Amino acid sequence: SDPSPPQSAAPAGTEPLEGTIVTVHSLTKFPELNGKQGVVTKITPHKQFGQVFTVSITGSKEPHPLLRKNITSVEGTDIDLKIGSKARVHGLVKNESLNNKNARIRGMSMHEKYGRMMEVRVQGVSGVQYLLDRHLVAADHDYSTVTEVVFLAASLYGFKRLYRRMYRINMKYTPKSLVPTSKYFLRHTFDATLKVASWLDFRAKSRISRAPK
């Protein structure tokens, strides 16, 4: 069965975050945009105004930089979905093969009829897909985690073999007076690499265990 999206929703009027749907108002330079909805795609610090919100507005080809006073959050926006975040596809009828696949959000925009649209890259699918936000559920894991663990194990095996080979070469060609120092360097380099690799392995496995099922 399809997973139901978590309700990490922004109440109306709260501070907009990336991915928040907002209503534009009180613009004097572009009054035709007042009353339209848009989605915050980027938030940039500004010395004079504090923050500038880049908003993709319904019916506009280009995003608009707006101030906080000119936008109001729309109640019910899922704030877990933002550019760069990971998500899982669900609930598609026409493209059922994409359901339950992992994806990464590359961009977003506002569609006049359908609302917030997500530009995503889906695991195992070439090209960019455009999906409604209701067909994505935020995920706190990376779909490359399993690949990462497998690659890490293979790398450790290869590094161990390389270490043994370097050790044999070291014993054969290093002057006797430098052998203890060289052995110390090789051993501690290998130990440090193993510690880093173990931490990465633990981090990857913890992400797998926290992944939504």
PDB file of C-alpha atoms in Angstrom:
ATOM      1  CA  SER A   1       0.000   0.000   0.000  1.00  0.00           C
ATOM      2  CA  ASP A   2       1.119   3.548  -0.660  1.00  0.00           C
ATOM      3  CA  PRO A   3       2.629   5.415   2.270  1.00  0.00           C
ATOM      4  CA  SER A   4       0.739   8.406   3.571  1.00  0.00           C
ATOM      5  CA  PRO A   5       2.795  11.627   3.646  1.00  0.00           C
ATOM      6  CA  PRO A   6       3.784  12.913   7.082  1.00  0.00           C
ATOM      7  CA  GLN A   7       1.950  16.059   8.086  1.00  0.00           C
ATOM      8  CA  SER A   8       4.874  18.401   8.762  1.00  0.00           C
ATOM      9  CA  ALA A   9       2.618  21.230   7.690  1.00  0.00           C
ATOM     10  CA  ALA A  10       3.219  24.921   8.124  1.00  0.00           C
ATOM     11  CA  PRO A  11       0.398  26.801   9.867  1.00  0.00           C
ATOM     12  CA  ALA A  12      -0.885  29.878   8.075  1.00  0.00           C
ATOM     13  CA  GLY A  13       1.180  33.010   8.654  1.00  0.00           C
ATOM     14  CA  THR A  14       4.301  31.256   9.991  1.00  0.00           C
ATOM     15  CA  GLU A  15       7.821  32.054   8.810  1.00  0.00           C
ATOM     16  CA  PRO A  16       8.160  30.704   5.250  1.00  0.00           C
ATOM     17  CA  LEU A  17      10.784  28.028   4.614  1.00  0.00           C
ATOM     18  CA  GLU A  18      12.098  26.588   1.386  1.00  0.00           C
ATOM     19  CA  GLY A  19       9.260  24.682  -0.259  1.00  0.00           C
ATOM     20  CA  THR A  20       6.535  26.629   1.547  1.00  0.00           C
ATOM     21  CA  ILE A  21       3.539  27.720  -0.504  1.00  0.00           C
ATOM     22  CA  VAL A  22       2.872  31.423   0.011  1.00  0.00           C
ATOM     23  CA  THR A  23       0.368  34.068  -1.053  1.00  0.00           C
ATOM     24  CA  VAL A  24       1.777  37.287  -2.502  1.00  0.00           C
ATOM     25  CA  HIS A  25       0.345  40.600  -1.335  1.00  0.00           C
ATOM     26  CA  SER A  26       1.000  44.330  -0.925  1.00  0.00           C
ATOM     27  CA  LEU A  27       3.264  44.677  -3.968  1.00  0.00           C
ATOM     28  CA  THR A  28       3.297  48.137  -5.542  1.00  0.00           C
ATOM     29  CA  LYS A  29       5.791  47.539  -8.340  1.00  0.00           C
ATOM     30  CA  PHE A  30       4.064  44.380  -9.612  1.00  0.00           C
ATOM     31  CA  PRO A  31       0.451  44.718  -8.416  1.00  0.00           C
ATOM     32  CA  GLU A  32      -0.695  42.053 -10.883  1.00  0.00           C
ATOM     33  CA  LEU A  33       1.055  39.447  -8.708  1.00  0.00           C
ATOM     34  CA  ASN A  34      -0.936  40.311  -5.587  1.00  0.00           C
ATOM     35  CA  GLY A  35      -3.257  37.512  -4.530  1.00  0.00           C
ATOM     36  CA  LYS A  36      -1.357  34.849  -6.478  1.00  0.00           C
ATOM     37  CA  GLN A  37       0.251  31.852  -4.878  1.00  0.00           C
ATOM     38  CA  GLY A  38       3.826  30.761  -5.263  1.00  0.00           C
ATOM     39  CA  VAL A  39       6.397  28.442  -3.750  1.00  0.00           C
ATOM     40  CA  VAL A  40       9.589  29.550  -1.995  1.00  0.00           C
ATOM     41  CA  THR A  41      12.533  28.033  -3.864  1.00  0.00           C
ATOM     42  CA  LYS A  42      15.387  29.864  -2.154  1.00  0.00           C
ATOM     43  CA  ILE A  43      16.034  32.074   0.880  1.00  0.00           C
ATOM     44  CA  THR A  44      18.995  34.448   0.717  1.00  0.00           C
ATOM     45  CA  PRO A  45      20.376  36.558   3.573  1.00  0.00           C
ATOM     46  CA  HIS A  46      20.347  40.299   2.889  1.00  0.00           C
ATOM     47  CA  LYS A  47      22.154  43.029   4.848  1.00  0.00           C
ATOM     48  CA  GLN A  48      19.420  45.616   4.488  1.00  0.00           C
ATOM     49  CA  PHE A  49      16.241  43.534   4.414  1.00  0.00           C
ATOM     50  CA  GLY A  50      17.278  40.518   6.489  1.00  0.00           C
ATOM     51  CA  GLN A  51      16.114  37.877   4.040  1.00  0.00           C
ATOM     52  CA  VAL A  52      15.052  37.782   0.420  1.00  0.00           C
ATOM     53  CA  PHE A  53      12.651  35.013  -0.630  1.00  0.00           C
ATOM     54  CA  THR A  54      12.893  33.745  -4.194  1.00  0.00           C
ATOM     55  CA  VAL A  55       9.350  32.733  -5.117  1.00  0.00           C
ATOM     56  CA  SER A  56       8.107  30.826  -8.163  1.00  0.00           C
ATOM     57  CA  ILE A  57       4.689  32.385  -8.751  1.00  0.00           C
ATOM     58  CA  THR A  58       1.762  30.898 -10.634  1.00  0.00           C
ATOM     59  CA  GLY A  59       1.734  32.109 -14.238  1.00  0.00           C
ATOM     60  CA  SER A  60       5.247  33.632 -14.088  1.00  0.00           C
ATOM     61  CA  LYS A  61       8.068  32.163 -16.135  1.00  0.00           C
ATOM     62  CA  GLU A  62      10.792  33.583 -13.916  1.00  0.00           C
ATOM     63  CA  PRO A  63      10.983  33.466 -10.090  1.00  0.00           C
ATOM     64  CA  HIS A  64      10.632  36.753  -8.198  1.00  0.00           C
ATOM     65  CA  PRO A  65      12.731  37.955  -5.247  1.00  0.00           C
ATOM     66  CA  LEU A  66      10.310  39.154  -2.570  1.00  0.00           C
ATOM     67  CA  LEU A  67      10.523  40.472   0.957  1.00  0.00           C
ATOM     68  CA  ARG A  68       9.017  38.775   3.988  1.00  0.00           C
ATOM     69  CA  LYS A  69       6.366  41.471   4.336  1.00  0.00           C
ATOM     70  CA  ASN A  70       5.005  40.639   0.881  1.00  0.00           C
ATOM     71  CA  ILE A  71       4.330  36.925   1.402  1.00  0.00           C
ATOM     72  CA  THR A  72       2.159  34.897   3.765  1.00  0.00           C
ATOM     73  CA  SER A  73       2.463  31.146   4.321  1.00  0.00           C
ATOM     74  CA  VAL A  74      -0.458  29.011   3.169  1.00  0.00           C
ATOM     75  CA  GLU A  75      -1.770  26.626   5.803  1.00  0.00           C
ATOM     76  CA  GLY A  76      -1.117  22.939   5.208  1.00  0.00           C
ATOM     77  CA  THR A  77       2.101  23.163   3.193  1.00  0.00           C
ATOM     78  CA  ASP A  78       4.282  20.081   3.636  1.00  0.00           C
ATOM     79  CA  ILE A  79       7.555  21.757   4.658  1.00  0.00           C
ATOM     80  CA  ASP A  80       9.552  18.507   4.543  1.00  0.00           C
ATOM     81  CA  LEU A  81       9.651  18.686   0.744  1.00  0.00           C
ATOM     82  CA  LYS A  82      12.314  21.123  -0.388  1.00  0.00           C
ATOM     83  CA  ILE A  83      14.921  21.435  -3.122  1.00  0.00           C
ATOM     84  CA  GLY A  84      17.733  18.962  -2.561  1.00  0.00           C
ATOM     85  CA  SER A  85      15.755  16.761  -0.173  1.00  0.00           C
ATOM     86  CA  LYS A  86      15.072  13.063  -0.678  1.00  0.00           C
ATOM     87  CA  ALA A  87      11.598  11.661  -1.199  1.00  0.00           C
ATOM     88  CA  ARG A  88       9.706   8.528  -2.172  1.00  0.00           C
ATOM     89  CA  VAL A  89       7.160   8.430  -4.989  1.00  0.00           C
ATOM     90  CA  HIS A  90       3.679   7.075  -4.284  1.00  0.00           C
ATOM     91  CA  GLY A  91       0.085   7.214  -5.468  1.00  0.00           C
ATOM     92  CA  LEU A  92       0.735   7.484  -9.201  1.00  0.00           C
ATOM     93  CA  VAL A  93      -1.878   5.913 -11.476  1.00  0.00           C
ATOM     94  CA  LYS A  94      -0.505   6.489 -14.980  1.00  0.00           C
ATOM     95  CA  ASN A  95       3.135   5.782 -14.123  1.00  0.00           C
ATOM     96  CA  GLU A  96       2.697   3.051 -11.530  1.00  0.00           C
ATOM     97  CA  SER A  97       6.229   1.793 -12.171  1.00  0.00           C
ATOM     98  CA  LEU A  98       7.570   4.880 -10.371  1.00  0.00           C
ATOM     99  CA  ASN A  99       5.678   4.193  -7.153  1.00  0.00           C
ATOM    100  CA  ASN A 100       7.817   3.350  -4.103  1.00  0.00           C
ATOM    101  CA  LYS A 101      10.964   4.486  -5.896  1.00  0.00           C
ATOM    102  CA  ASN A 102      13.316   6.942  -4.271  1.00  0.00           C
ATOM    103  CA  ALA A 103      13.895  10.365  -5.758  1.00  0.00           C
ATOM    104  CA  ARG A 104      15.678  13.639  -5.156  1.00  0.00           C
ATOM    105  CA  ILE A 105      13.934  16.977  -5.598  1.00  0.00           C
ATOM    106  CA  ARG A 106      15.829  19.192  -8.060  1.00  0.00           C
ATOM    107  CA  GLY A 107      13.408  22.087  -8.357  1.00  0.00           C
ATOM    108  CA  MET A 108       9.836  23.214  -7.812  1.00  0.00           C
ATOM    109  CA  SER A 109       7.319  25.595  -9.296  1.00  0.00           C
ATOM    110  CA  MET A 110       3.674  26.576  -9.003  1.00  0.00           C
ATOM    111  CA  HIS A 111       1.165  25.343 -11.569  1.00  0.00           C
ATOM    112  CA  GLU A 112      -1.947  27.449 -12.025  1.00  0.00           C
ATOM    113  CA  LYS A 113      -4.231  24.402 -12.007  1.00  0.00           C
ATOM    114  CA  TYR A 114      -2.403  21.713 -10.037  1.00  0.00           C
ATOM    115  CA  GLY A 115      -0.492  23.709  -7.446  1.00  0.00           C
ATOM    116  CA  ARG A 116       3.037  22.857  -6.349  1.00  0.00           C
ATOM    117  CA  MET A 117       4.959  20.850  -8.938  1.00  0.00           C
ATOM    118  CA  MET A 118       8.207  19.044  -8.144  1.00  0.00           C
ATOM    119  CA  GLU A 119      11.056  18.522 -10.566  1.00  0.00           C
ATOM    120  CA  VAL A 120      12.637  15.247  -9.459  1.00  0.00           C
ATOM    121  CA  ARG A 121      15.140  12.653 -10.543  1.00  0.00           C
ATOM    122  CA  VAL A 122      13.879   9.178  -9.778  1.00  0.00           C
ATOM    123  CA  GLN A 123      16.208   6.307  -8.957  1.00  0.00           C
ATOM    124  CA  GLY A 124      16.744   4.089 -11.991  1.00  0.00           C
ATOM    125  CA  VAL A 125      14.856   6.397 -14.358  1.00  0.00           C
ATOM    126  CA  SER A 126      16.618   8.580 -16.913  1.00  0.00           C
ATOM    127  CA  GLY A 127      15.664  12.206 -17.294  1.00  0.00           C
ATOM    128  CA  VAL A 128      13.664  14.555 -15.088  1.00  0.00           C
ATOM    129  CA  GLN A 129      10.131  13.821 -13.878  1.00  0.00           C
ATOM    130  CA  TYR A 130       7.533  16.440 -12.946  1.00  0.00           C
ATOM    131  CA  LEU A 131       5.255  15.311 -10.126  1.00  0.00           C
ATOM    132  CA  LEU A 132       2.661  16.885  -7.871  1.00  0.00           C
ATOM    133  CA  ASP A 133       3.760  17.257  -4.271  1.00  0.00           C
ATOM    134  CA  ARG A 134       0.999  14.910  -3.125  1.00  0.00           C
ATOM    135  CA  HIS A 135       2.810  12.082  -4.941  1.00  0.00           C
ATOM    136  CA  LEU A 136       5.976  12.532  -2.891  1.00  0.00           C
ATOM    137  CA  VAL A 137       6.664  11.721   0.729  1.00  0.00           C
ATOM    138  CA  ALA A 138       9.795  13.061   2.415  1.00  0.00           C
ATOM    139  CA  ALA A 139      12.453  10.466   3.234  1.00  0.00           C
ATOM    140  CA  ASP A 140      15.345  10.838   5.670  1.00  0.00           C
ATOM    141  CA  HIS A 141      17.605   8.394   3.850  1.00  0.00           C
ATOM    142  CA  ASP A 142      19.632   8.437   0.669  1.00  0.00           C
ATOM    143  CA  TYR A 143      18.716   5.888  -1.986  1.00  0.00           C
ATOM    144  CA  SER A 144      22.437   5.360  -2.597  1.00  0.00           C
ATOM    145  CA  THR A 145      22.987   4.097   0.969  1.00  0.00           C
ATOM    146  CA  VAL A 146      23.035   0.396   0.075  1.00  0.00           C
ATOM    147  CA  THR A 147      25.411   1.093  -2.789  1.00  0.00           C
ATOM    148  CA  GLU A 148      27.548   3.113  -0.395  1.00  0.00           C
ATOM    149  CA  VAL A 149      27.834   0.209   2.057  1.00  0.00           C
ATOM    150  CA  VAL A 150      28.691  -2.287  -0.678  1.00  0.00           C
ATOM    151  CA  PHE A 151      31.278   0.065  -2.163  1.00  0.00           C
ATOM    152  CA  LEU A 152      32.741   0.674   1.288  1.00  0.00           C
ATOM    153  CA  ALA A 153      33.128  -3.050   1.955  1.00  0.00           C
ATOM    154  CA  ALA A 154      34.788  -3.567  -1.424  1.00  0.00           C
ATOM    155  CA  SER A 155      37.072  -0.599  -0.818  1.00  0.00           C
ATOM    156  CA  LEU A 156      38.124  -1.929   2.588  1.00  0.00           C
ATOM    157  CA  TYR A 157      38.964  -5.308   1.085  1.00  0.00           C
ATOM    158  CA  GLY A 158      40.980  -3.675  -1.672  1.00  0.00           C
ATOM    159  CA  PHE A 159      42.736  -1.345   0.769  1.00  0.00           C
ATOM    160  CA  LYS A 160      43.679  -4.248   3.025  1.00  0.00           C
ATOM    161  CA  ARG A 161      45.275  -6.067   0.102  1.00  0.00           C
ATOM    162  CA  LEU A 162      47.070  -2.871  -0.920  1.00  0.00           C
ATOM    163  CA  TYR A 163      48.335  -2.408   2.635  1.00  0.00           C
ATOM    164  CA  ARG A 164      49.786  -5.941   2.705  1.00  0.00           C
ATOM    165  CA  ARG A 165      51.474  -5.376  -0.645  1.00  0.00           C
ATOM    166  CA  MET A 166      52.947  -2.054   0.499  1.00  0.00           C
ATOM    167  CA  TYR A 167      54.136  -3.700   3.700  1.00  0.00           C
ATOM    168  CA  ARG A 168      56.008  -6.387   1.750  1.00  0.00           C
ATOM    169  CA  ILE A 169      57.554  -3.787  -0.562  1.00  0.00           C
ATOM    170  CA  ASN A 170      58.452  -1.663   2.456  1.00  0.00           C
ATOM    171  CA  MET A 171      60.266  -4.544   4.158  1.00  0.00           C
ATOM    172  CA  LYS A 172      62.140  -5.358   0.976  1.00  0.00           C
ATOM    173  CA  TYR A 173      63.371  -1.943  -0.147  1.00  0.00           C
ATOM    174  CA  THR A 174      63.368   0.324   2.933  1.00  0.00           C
ATOM    175  CA  PRO A 175      66.727   0.755   4.666  1.00  0.00           C
ATOM    176  CA  LYS A 176      66.822  -1.106   7.967  1.00  0.00           C
ATOM    177  CA  SER A 177      67.224   2.115   9.939  1.00  0.00           C
ATOM    178  CA  LEU A 178      63.904   3.434   8.548  1.00  0.00           C
ATOM    179  CA  VAL A 179      61.883   0.228   8.802  1.00  0.00           C
ATOM    180  CA  PRO A 180      60.383   0.940  12.286  1.00  0.00           C
ATOM    181  CA  THR A 181      59.264   4.461  11.251  1.00  0.00           C
ATOM    182  CA  SER A 182      57.843   3.249   7.954  1.00  0.00           C
ATOM    183  CA  LYS A 183      55.989   0.361   9.652  1.00  0.00           C
ATOM    184  CA  TYR A 184      54.569   2.764  12.232  1.00  0.00           C
ATOM    185  CA  PHE A 185      53.324   5.121   9.512  1.00  0.00           C
ATOM    186  CA  LEU A 186      51.712   2.335   7.489  1.00  0.00           C
ATOM    187  CA  ARG A 187      50.044   0.741  10.510  1.00  0.00           C
ATOM    188  CA  HIS A 188      48.576   3.979  11.873  1.00  0.00           C
ATOM    189  CA  THR A 189      47.431   5.147   8.443  1.00  0.00           C
ATOM    190  CA  PHE A 190      45.579   1.870   8.021  1.00  0.00           C
ATOM    191  CA  ASP A 191      44.058   2.104  11.539  1.00  0.00           C
ATOM    192  CA  ALA A 192      42.844   5.658  10.933  1.00  0.00           C
ATOM    193  CA  THR A 193      41.302   4.653   7.610  1.00  0.00           C
ATOM    194  CA  LEU A 194      39.490   1.751   9.283  1.00  0.00           C
ATOM    195  CA  LYS A 195      38.055   4.066  11.951  1.00  0.00           C
ATOM    196  CA  VAL A 196      36.738   6.489   9.349  1.00  0.00           C
ATOM    197  CA  ALA A 197      35.320   3.626   7.295  1.00  0.00           C
ATOM    198  CA  SER A 198      33.616   2.126  10.351  1.00  0.00           C
ATOM    199  CA  TRP A 199      32.015   5.484  11.147  1.00  0.00           C
ATOM    200  CA  LEU A 200      30.762   5.808   7.565  1.00  0.00           C
ATOM    201  CA  ASP A 201      29.422   2.260   7.704  1.00  0.00           C
ATOM    202  CA  PHE A 202      27.590   2.966  10.984  1.00  0.00           C
ATOM    203  CA  ARG A 203      26.179   6.203   9.563  1.00  0.00           C
ATOM    204  CA  ALA A 204      24.977   4.474   6.407  1.00  0.00           C
ATOM    205  CA  LYS A 205      23.351   1.591   8.313  1.00  0.00           C
ATOM    206  CA  SER A 206      21.642   3.989  10.716  1.00  0.00           C
ATOM    207  CA  ARG A 207      20.157   5.834   7.739  1.00  0.00           C
ATOM    208  CA  ILE A 208      18.852   2.521   6.408  1.00  0.00           C
ATOM    209  CA  SER A 209      17.236   1.670   9.756  1.00  0.00           C
ATOM    210  CA  ARG A 210      15.543   5.090   9.891  1.00  0.00           C
ATOM    211  CA  ALA A 211      14.231   4.897   6.342  1.00  0.00           C
ATOM    212  CA  PRO A 212      10.431   4.853   5.989  1.00  0.00           C
ATOM    213  CA  LYS A 213       9.182   1.420   5.021  1.00  0.00           C
TER     214      LYS A 213
END
